[in-house]
Coordinates of C-alpha atoms in Angstrom, one line a residue:
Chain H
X20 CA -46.6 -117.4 78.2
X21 CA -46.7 -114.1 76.3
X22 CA -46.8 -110.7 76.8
X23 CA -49.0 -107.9 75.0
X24 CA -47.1 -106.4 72.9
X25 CA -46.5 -105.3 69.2
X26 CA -43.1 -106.6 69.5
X27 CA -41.5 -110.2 69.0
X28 CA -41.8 -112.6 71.2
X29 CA -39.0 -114.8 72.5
X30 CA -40.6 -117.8 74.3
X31 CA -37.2 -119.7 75.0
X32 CA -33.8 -119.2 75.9
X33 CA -32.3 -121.3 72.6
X34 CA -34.5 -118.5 70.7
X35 CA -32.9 -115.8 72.4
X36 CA -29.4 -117.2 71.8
X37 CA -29.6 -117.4 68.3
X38 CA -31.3 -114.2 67.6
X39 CA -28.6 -112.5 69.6
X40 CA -26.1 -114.9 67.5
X41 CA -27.5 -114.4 64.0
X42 CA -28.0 -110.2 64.8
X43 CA -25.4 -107.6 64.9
X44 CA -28.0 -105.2 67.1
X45 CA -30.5 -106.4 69.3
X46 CA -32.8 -104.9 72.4
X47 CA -34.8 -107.3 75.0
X48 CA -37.0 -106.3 77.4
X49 CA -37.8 -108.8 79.9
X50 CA -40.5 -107.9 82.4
X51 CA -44.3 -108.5 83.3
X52 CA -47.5 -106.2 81.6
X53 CA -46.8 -104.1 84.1
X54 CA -46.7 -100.3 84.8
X55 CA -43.1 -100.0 85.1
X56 CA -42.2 -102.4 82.0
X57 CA -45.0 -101.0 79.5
X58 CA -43.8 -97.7 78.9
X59 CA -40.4 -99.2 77.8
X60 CA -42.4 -101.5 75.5
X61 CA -44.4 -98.7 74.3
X62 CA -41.2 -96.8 73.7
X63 CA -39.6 -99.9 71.4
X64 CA -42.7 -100.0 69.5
X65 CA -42.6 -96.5 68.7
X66 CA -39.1 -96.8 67.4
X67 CA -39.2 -99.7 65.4
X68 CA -39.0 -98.5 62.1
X69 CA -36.8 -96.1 63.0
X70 CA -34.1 -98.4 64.5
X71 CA -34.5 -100.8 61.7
X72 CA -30.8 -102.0 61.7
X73 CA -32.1 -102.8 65.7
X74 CA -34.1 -106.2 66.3
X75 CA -36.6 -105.4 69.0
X76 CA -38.0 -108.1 71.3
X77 CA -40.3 -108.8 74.0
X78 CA -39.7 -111.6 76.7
X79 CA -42.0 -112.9 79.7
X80 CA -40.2 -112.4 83.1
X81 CA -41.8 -115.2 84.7
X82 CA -41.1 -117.2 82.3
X83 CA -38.3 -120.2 83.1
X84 CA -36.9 -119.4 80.0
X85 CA -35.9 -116.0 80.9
X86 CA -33.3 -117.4 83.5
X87 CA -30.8 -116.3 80.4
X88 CA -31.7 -112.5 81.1
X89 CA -32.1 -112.7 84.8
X90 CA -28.5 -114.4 85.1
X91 CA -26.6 -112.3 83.2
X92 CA -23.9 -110.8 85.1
X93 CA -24.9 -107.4 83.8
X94 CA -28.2 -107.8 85.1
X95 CA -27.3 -109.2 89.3
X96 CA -27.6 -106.3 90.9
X97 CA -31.2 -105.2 89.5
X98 CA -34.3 -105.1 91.3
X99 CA -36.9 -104.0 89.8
X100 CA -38.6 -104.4 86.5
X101 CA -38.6 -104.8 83.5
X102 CA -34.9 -105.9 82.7
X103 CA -33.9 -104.3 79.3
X104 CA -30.6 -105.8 77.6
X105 CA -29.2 -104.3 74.2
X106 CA -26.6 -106.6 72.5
X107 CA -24.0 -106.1 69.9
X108 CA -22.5 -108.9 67.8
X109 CA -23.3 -111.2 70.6
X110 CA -22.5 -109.8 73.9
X111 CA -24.3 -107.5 75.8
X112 CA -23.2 -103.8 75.5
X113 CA -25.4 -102.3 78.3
X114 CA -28.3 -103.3 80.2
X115 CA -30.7 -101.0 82.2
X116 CA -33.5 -101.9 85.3
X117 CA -36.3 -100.3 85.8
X118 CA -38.9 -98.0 83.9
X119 CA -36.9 -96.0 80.8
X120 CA -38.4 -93.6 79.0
X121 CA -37.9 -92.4 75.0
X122 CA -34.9 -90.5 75.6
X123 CA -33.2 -92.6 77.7
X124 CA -33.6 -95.6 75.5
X125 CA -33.1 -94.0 72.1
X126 CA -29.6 -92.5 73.8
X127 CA -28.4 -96.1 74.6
X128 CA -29.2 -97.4 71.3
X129 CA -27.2 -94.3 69.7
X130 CA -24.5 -95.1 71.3
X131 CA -24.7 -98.4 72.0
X132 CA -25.7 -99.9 69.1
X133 CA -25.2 -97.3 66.3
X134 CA -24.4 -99.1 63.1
Chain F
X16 CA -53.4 -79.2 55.7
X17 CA -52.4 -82.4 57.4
X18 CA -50.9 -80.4 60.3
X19 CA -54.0 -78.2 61.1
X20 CA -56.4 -79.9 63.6
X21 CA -59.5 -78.6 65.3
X22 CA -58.4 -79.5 68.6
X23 CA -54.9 -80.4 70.0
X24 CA -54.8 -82.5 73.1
X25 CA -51.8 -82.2 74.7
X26 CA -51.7 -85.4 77.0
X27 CA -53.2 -89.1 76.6
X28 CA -54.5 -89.8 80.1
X29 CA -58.1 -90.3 80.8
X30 CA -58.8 -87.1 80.6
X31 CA -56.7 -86.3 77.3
X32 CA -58.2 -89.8 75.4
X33 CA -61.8 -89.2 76.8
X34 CA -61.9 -85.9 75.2
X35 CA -60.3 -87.6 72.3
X36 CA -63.5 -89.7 72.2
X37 CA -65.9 -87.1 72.2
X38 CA -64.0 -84.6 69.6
X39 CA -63.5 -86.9 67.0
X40 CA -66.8 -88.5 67.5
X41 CA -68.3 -85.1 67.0
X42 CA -66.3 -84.9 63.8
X43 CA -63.9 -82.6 64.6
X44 CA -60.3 -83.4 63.4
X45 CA -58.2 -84.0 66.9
X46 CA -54.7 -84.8 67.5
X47 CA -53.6 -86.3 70.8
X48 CA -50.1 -85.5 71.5
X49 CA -48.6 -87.8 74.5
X50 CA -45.3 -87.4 76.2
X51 CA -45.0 -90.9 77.6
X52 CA -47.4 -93.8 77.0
X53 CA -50.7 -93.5 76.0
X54 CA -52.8 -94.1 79.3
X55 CA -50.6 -91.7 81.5
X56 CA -50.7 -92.7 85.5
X57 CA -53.9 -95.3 84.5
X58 CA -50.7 -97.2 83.1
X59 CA -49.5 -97.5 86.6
X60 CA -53.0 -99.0 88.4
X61 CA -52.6 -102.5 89.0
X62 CA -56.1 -103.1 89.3
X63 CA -59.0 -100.2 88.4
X64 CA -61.9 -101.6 90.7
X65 CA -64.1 -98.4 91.3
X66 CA -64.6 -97.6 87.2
X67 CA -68.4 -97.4 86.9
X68 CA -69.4 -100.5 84.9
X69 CA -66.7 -102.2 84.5
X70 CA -66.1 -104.4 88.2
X71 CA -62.3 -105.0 87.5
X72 CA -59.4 -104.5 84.8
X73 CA -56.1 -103.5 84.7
X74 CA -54.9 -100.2 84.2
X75 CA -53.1 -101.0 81.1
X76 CA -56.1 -102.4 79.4
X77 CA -58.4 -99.7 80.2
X78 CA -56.0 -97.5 79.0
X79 CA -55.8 -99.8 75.4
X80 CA -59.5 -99.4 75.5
X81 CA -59.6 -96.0 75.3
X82 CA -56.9 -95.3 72.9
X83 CA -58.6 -97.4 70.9
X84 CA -62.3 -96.1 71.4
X85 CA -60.4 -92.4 70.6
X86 CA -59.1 -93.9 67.3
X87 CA -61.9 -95.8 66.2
X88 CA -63.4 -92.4 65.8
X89 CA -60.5 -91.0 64.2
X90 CA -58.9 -89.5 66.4
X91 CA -55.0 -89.4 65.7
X92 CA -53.1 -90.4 68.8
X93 CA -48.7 -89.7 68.6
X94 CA -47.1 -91.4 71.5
X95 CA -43.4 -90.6 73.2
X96 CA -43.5 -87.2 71.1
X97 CA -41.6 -84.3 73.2
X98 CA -43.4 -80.5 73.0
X99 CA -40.9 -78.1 72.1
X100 CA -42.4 -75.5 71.9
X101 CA -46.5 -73.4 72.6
X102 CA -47.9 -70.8 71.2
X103 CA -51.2 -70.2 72.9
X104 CA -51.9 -66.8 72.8
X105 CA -53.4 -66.3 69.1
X106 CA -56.7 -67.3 67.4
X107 CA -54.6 -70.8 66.0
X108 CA -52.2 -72.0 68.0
X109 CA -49.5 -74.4 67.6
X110 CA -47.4 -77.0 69.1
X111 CA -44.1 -78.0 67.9
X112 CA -43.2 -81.7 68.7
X113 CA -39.4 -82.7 68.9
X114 CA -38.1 -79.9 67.8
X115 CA -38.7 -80.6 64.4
X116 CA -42.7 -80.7 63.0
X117 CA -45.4 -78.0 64.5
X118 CA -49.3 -78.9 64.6
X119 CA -52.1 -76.0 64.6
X120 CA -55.1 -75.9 66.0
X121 CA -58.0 -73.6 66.7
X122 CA -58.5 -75.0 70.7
X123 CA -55.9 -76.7 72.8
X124 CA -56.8 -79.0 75.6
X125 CA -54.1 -79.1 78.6
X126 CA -54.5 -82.6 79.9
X127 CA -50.5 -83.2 80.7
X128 CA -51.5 -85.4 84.0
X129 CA -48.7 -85.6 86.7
X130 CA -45.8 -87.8 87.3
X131 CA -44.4 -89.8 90.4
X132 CA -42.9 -87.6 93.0
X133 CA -39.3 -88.3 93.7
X134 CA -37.8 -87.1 97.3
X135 CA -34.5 -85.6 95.2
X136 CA -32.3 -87.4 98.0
X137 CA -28.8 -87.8 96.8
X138 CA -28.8 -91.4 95.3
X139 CA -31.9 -91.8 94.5
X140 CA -31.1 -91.9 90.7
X141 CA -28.4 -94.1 90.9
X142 CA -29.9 -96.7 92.6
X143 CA -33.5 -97.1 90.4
X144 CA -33.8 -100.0 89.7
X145 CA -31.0 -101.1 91.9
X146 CA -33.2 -100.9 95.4
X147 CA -35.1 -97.8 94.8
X148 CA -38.6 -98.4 93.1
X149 CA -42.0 -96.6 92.7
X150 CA -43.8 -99.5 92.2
X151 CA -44.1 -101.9 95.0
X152 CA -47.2 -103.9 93.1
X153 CA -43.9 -104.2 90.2
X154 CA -40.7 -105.2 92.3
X155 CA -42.1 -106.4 96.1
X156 CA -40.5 -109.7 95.2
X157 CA -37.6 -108.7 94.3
X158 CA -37.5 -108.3 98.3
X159 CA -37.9 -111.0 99.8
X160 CA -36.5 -112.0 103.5
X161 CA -35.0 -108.6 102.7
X162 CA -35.4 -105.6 105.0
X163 CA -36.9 -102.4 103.3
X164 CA -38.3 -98.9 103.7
X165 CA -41.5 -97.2 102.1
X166 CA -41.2 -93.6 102.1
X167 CA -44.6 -91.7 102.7
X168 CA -47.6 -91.1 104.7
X169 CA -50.6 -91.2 102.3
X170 CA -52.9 -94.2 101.5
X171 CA -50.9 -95.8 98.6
X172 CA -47.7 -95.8 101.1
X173 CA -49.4 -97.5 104.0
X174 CA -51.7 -99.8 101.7
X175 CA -48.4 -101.0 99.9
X176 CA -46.2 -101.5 103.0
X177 CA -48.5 -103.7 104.2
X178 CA -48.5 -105.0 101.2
X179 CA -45.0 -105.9 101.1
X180 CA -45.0 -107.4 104.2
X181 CA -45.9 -110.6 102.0
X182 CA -42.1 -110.1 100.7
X183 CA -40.4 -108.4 103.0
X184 CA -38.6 -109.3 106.6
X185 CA -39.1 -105.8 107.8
X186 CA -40.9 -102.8 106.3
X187 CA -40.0 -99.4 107.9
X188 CA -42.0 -97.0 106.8
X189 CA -40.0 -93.3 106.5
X190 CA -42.8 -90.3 106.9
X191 CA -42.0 -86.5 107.6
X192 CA -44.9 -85.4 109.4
X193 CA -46.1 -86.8 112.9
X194 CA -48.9 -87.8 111.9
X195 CA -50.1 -89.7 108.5
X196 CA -52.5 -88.3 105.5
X197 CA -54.0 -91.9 104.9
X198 CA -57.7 -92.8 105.8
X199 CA -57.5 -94.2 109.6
X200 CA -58.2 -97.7 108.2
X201 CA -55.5 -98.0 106.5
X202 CA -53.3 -96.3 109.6
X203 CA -54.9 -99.1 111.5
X204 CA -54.2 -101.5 109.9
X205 CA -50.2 -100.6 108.9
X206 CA -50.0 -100.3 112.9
X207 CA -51.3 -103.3 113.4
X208 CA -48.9 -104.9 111.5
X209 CA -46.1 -106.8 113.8
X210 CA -43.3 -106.8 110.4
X211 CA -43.9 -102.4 109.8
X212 CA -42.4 -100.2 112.2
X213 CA -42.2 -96.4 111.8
X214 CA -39.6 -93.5 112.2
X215 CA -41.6 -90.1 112.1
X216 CA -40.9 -86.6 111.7
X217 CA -38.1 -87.7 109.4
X218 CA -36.4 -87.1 105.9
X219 CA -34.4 -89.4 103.8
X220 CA -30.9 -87.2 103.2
X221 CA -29.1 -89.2 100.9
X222 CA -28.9 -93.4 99.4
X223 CA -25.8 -95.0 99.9
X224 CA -24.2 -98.4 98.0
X225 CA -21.7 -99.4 95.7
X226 CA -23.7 -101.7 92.9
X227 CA -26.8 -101.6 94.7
X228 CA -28.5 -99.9 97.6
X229 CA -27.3 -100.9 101.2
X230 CA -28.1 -98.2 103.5
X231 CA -30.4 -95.0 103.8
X232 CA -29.3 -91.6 105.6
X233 CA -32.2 -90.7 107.6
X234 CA -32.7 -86.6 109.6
X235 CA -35.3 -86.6 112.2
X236 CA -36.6 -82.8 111.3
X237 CA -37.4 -82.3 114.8
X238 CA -34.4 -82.9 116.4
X239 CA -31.2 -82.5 113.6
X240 CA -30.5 -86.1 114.6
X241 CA -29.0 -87.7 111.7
X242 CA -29.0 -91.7 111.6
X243 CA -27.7 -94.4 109.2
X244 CA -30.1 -97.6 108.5
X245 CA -29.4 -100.5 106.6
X246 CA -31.5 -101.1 104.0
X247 CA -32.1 -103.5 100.7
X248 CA -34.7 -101.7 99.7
X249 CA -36.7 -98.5 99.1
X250 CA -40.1 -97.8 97.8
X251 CA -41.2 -94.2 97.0
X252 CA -44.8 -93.6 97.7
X253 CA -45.2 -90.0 98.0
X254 CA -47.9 -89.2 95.5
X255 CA -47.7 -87.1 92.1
X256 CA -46.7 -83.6 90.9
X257 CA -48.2 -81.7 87.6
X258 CA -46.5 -82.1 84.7
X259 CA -46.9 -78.2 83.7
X260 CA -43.1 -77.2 84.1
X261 CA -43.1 -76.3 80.9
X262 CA -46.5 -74.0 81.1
X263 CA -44.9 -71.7 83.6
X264 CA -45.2 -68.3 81.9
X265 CA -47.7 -69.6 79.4
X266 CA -50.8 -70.5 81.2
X267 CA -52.3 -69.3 84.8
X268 CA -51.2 -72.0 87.5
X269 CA -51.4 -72.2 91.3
X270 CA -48.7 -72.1 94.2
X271 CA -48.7 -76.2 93.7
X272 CA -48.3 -75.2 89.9
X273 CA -51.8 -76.9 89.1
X274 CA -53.8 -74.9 85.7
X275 CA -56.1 -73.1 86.7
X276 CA -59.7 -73.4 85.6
X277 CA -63.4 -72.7 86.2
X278 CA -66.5 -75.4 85.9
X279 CA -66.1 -75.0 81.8
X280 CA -62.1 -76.1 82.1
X281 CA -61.7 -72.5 80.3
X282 CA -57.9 -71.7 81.2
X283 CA -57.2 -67.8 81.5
X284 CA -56.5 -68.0 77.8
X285 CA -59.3 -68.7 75.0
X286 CA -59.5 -71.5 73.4
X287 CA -57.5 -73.4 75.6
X288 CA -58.7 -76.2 78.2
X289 CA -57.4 -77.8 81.0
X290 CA -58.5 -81.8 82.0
X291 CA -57.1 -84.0 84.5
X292 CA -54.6 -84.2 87.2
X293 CA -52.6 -81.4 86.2
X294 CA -55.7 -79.2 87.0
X295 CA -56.3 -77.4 90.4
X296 CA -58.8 -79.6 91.9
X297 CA -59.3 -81.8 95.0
X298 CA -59.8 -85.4 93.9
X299 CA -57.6 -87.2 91.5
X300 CA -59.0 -90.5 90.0
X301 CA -59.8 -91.9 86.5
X302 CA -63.8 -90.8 87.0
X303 CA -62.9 -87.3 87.6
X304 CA -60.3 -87.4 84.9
X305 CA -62.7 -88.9 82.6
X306 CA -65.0 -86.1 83.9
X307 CA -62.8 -83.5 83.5
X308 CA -61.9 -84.9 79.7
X309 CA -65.3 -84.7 78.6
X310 CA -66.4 -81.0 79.8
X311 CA -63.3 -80.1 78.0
X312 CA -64.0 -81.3 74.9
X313 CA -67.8 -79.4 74.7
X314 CA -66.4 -76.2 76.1
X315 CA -63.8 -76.6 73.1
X316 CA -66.1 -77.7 70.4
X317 CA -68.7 -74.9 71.9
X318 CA -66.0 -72.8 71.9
X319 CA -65.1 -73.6 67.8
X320 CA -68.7 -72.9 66.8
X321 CA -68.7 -70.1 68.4
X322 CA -65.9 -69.0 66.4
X323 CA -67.1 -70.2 63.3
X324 CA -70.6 -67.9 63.6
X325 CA -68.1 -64.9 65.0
X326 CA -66.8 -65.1 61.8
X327 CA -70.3 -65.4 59.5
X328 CA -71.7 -62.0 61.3

């Protein structure tokens, strides 16, 4: 199960547990190729380069796997897609629900996870 | 010279990457400058099933399509840019991006689209995401056995509460008026619906929950009455607004704050166009944006030429 995107895929939970383990700064968004969860993909795409001291990442919603992201405590009050988590040295230092947009996301990694 | 372009686009809708197609496959160096992601509201359409010769696709991948169709040609597409500034009035015009690096152009086309309407309730920021949602096709099962409200009268609100009636316990649905804007089939069939019931004549004042939404503050306009109703859920259906908040003062627009053009797309000033759902216009779908994205772009390449043998006499 994959997604369309430009970015990285994680397919399984193990892989999303050492990526976060073995990277100071990393951003998952977990949702569908939907129109609420594209724009934020479109958004990490676009900033890639930019953000290179970030690791960005796509992962499938549906996917079984993604019970890592859909458990987090940060993440049990959310309802609607796509699920967007931003770690730092392991732990998760905010997470955001629902359709983000340039701004919003490049003000979360600036503060967030500013190197 | 890398900043000067024939024609600036400003918007990458239908109507924005359809005139994309045509300029640069006429040759003439075009720039597509997109606020959000390329595609626009197209993005949002589950399902495009009435897009001449094509029977089905999503909106995402007609979107794709097109971006791509614009670029094959040449066309330079920058996405999630922010226009800081416009300068319409003169012979070239520019457009400065970010705040930072300005484009010029001898024709601008307007094709800046329109954006989900939000109801401005108190709440309804804090809880997106968190209850609140534009998008029932998106989050309708995040809501299941759950008990919800859609908030509108057009088509796209009754056609999604019934909808969500796959997910859903209960489905109120929230309109102002007393009677509905939607086609009477899709009245009908919301009506006939034994999990949708309806409070009329009424606003939503405020969203209320601590980590996520629990209950809704609803005024009947008629009457003042003010009542409280428990809710898990909210979806927003209440159509679009132009994005041309920032043309106010630059460029002619309407009481709804729609540009305003003739048959050609020539805006009140020269040289510039206007495509799309930010136009004054009765009907809003990808065709007529498409439509509107190719008259455009031959009134603005007529509109170069023209130039170009002002300038030989």
């Amino acid at each position: 199960m994959t997604l369309s995107t430009g970015l990285n895929h994680i397919a399984t939970a193990n892989e999303l547990t050492k990526i976060v383990n073995e990277n100071e700064n990393v951003m998952v968004c977990c949702g569908r190729m939907g129109p609420m969860c594209i724009p934020v993909y479109e958004v990490m795409e676009e900033i890639q380069d930019k953000y290179s001291h970030v690791k960005f990442f796509d992962m499938a919603f549906d996917s079984p796997e993604a019970h890592i992201i859909r458990n987090l405590p940060e993440c049990k009050t959310f309802a609607g897609l796509p699920f967007t988590v931003y770690y730092k040295n392991g732990k998760v230092a905010k997470a955001t629900s629902s359709i983000q947009n340039m701004d919003q996301v490049t003000s979360i990694l600036d503060k967030e996870l500013n190197s | 010279m890398e900043n000067y372009f024939d024609v600036i686009v400003i918007g990458g809708g239908p109507a924005g990457l359809t005139s994309g197609i045509y300029l640069s496959r006429a040759k003439l160096k075009t720039l597509i400058l997109n606020e959000g992601a390329a595609g626009g509201q197209m993005v949002l359409t589950h399902e495009v099933a009435n897009y001449p010769g094509i029977e089905s696709i999503s909106g995402y991948q007609l979107s794709r399509n097109m971006r791509k169709q614009a670029e094959k040609f040449g066309c330079l597409v920058k996405s999630n840019i922010k226009v800081t500034n416009l300068s319409l009035s003169n012979d070239v015009k520019s457009v400065e991006i970010n705040g930072s690096e300005t484009f010029f152009a001898k024709s601008i086309i307007l094709a800046t689209g329109g954006k989900s309407r939000t109801i401005g309730a108190k709440g309804e920021e804090t809880f997106k995401g968190k209850g609140i949602s534009y998008c029932a096709t998106c989050d309708g099962d995040f809501f299941q056995d759950k008990n919800i409200i859609v908030i509108g009268g057009g088509n796209s609100a009754l056609e999604e509460a019934v909808s969500l009636t796959k997910f859903a316990s209960s489905v109120t649905v929230v309109h102002q008026f007393d009677h509905f804007q939607a086609f009477e089939s899709a009245v009908s069939e919301a009506k006939a619906n034994p999990k949708i019931n309806f409070i009329m004549e009424s606003e939503i004042q405020e969203f209320i929950g601590n980590e996520k939404l629990e209950k809704a503050i609803i005024k009947n306009m008629r009457t003042g009455e003010i009542s409280t109703k428990e809710i898990d859920g909210a979806f927003i259906l209440i159509g679009y607004v132009p994005n041309t908040e920032s043309l106010k003062g630059i460029i002619e627009l309407n009481n709804k704050n729609e540009i305003i053009t003739n048959d050609l797309m020539e805006t009140n000033i020269s040289g510039v166009f206007a495509a799309g759902d930010s136009r004054a216009k009765r009907y809003r779908q990808i065709t007529t944006s498409v439509s509107d994205g190719t008259i455009a772009a031959l009134s603005a390449a007529d509109y170069i030429e023209k130039q170009k043998e002002e300038i030989l006499v």
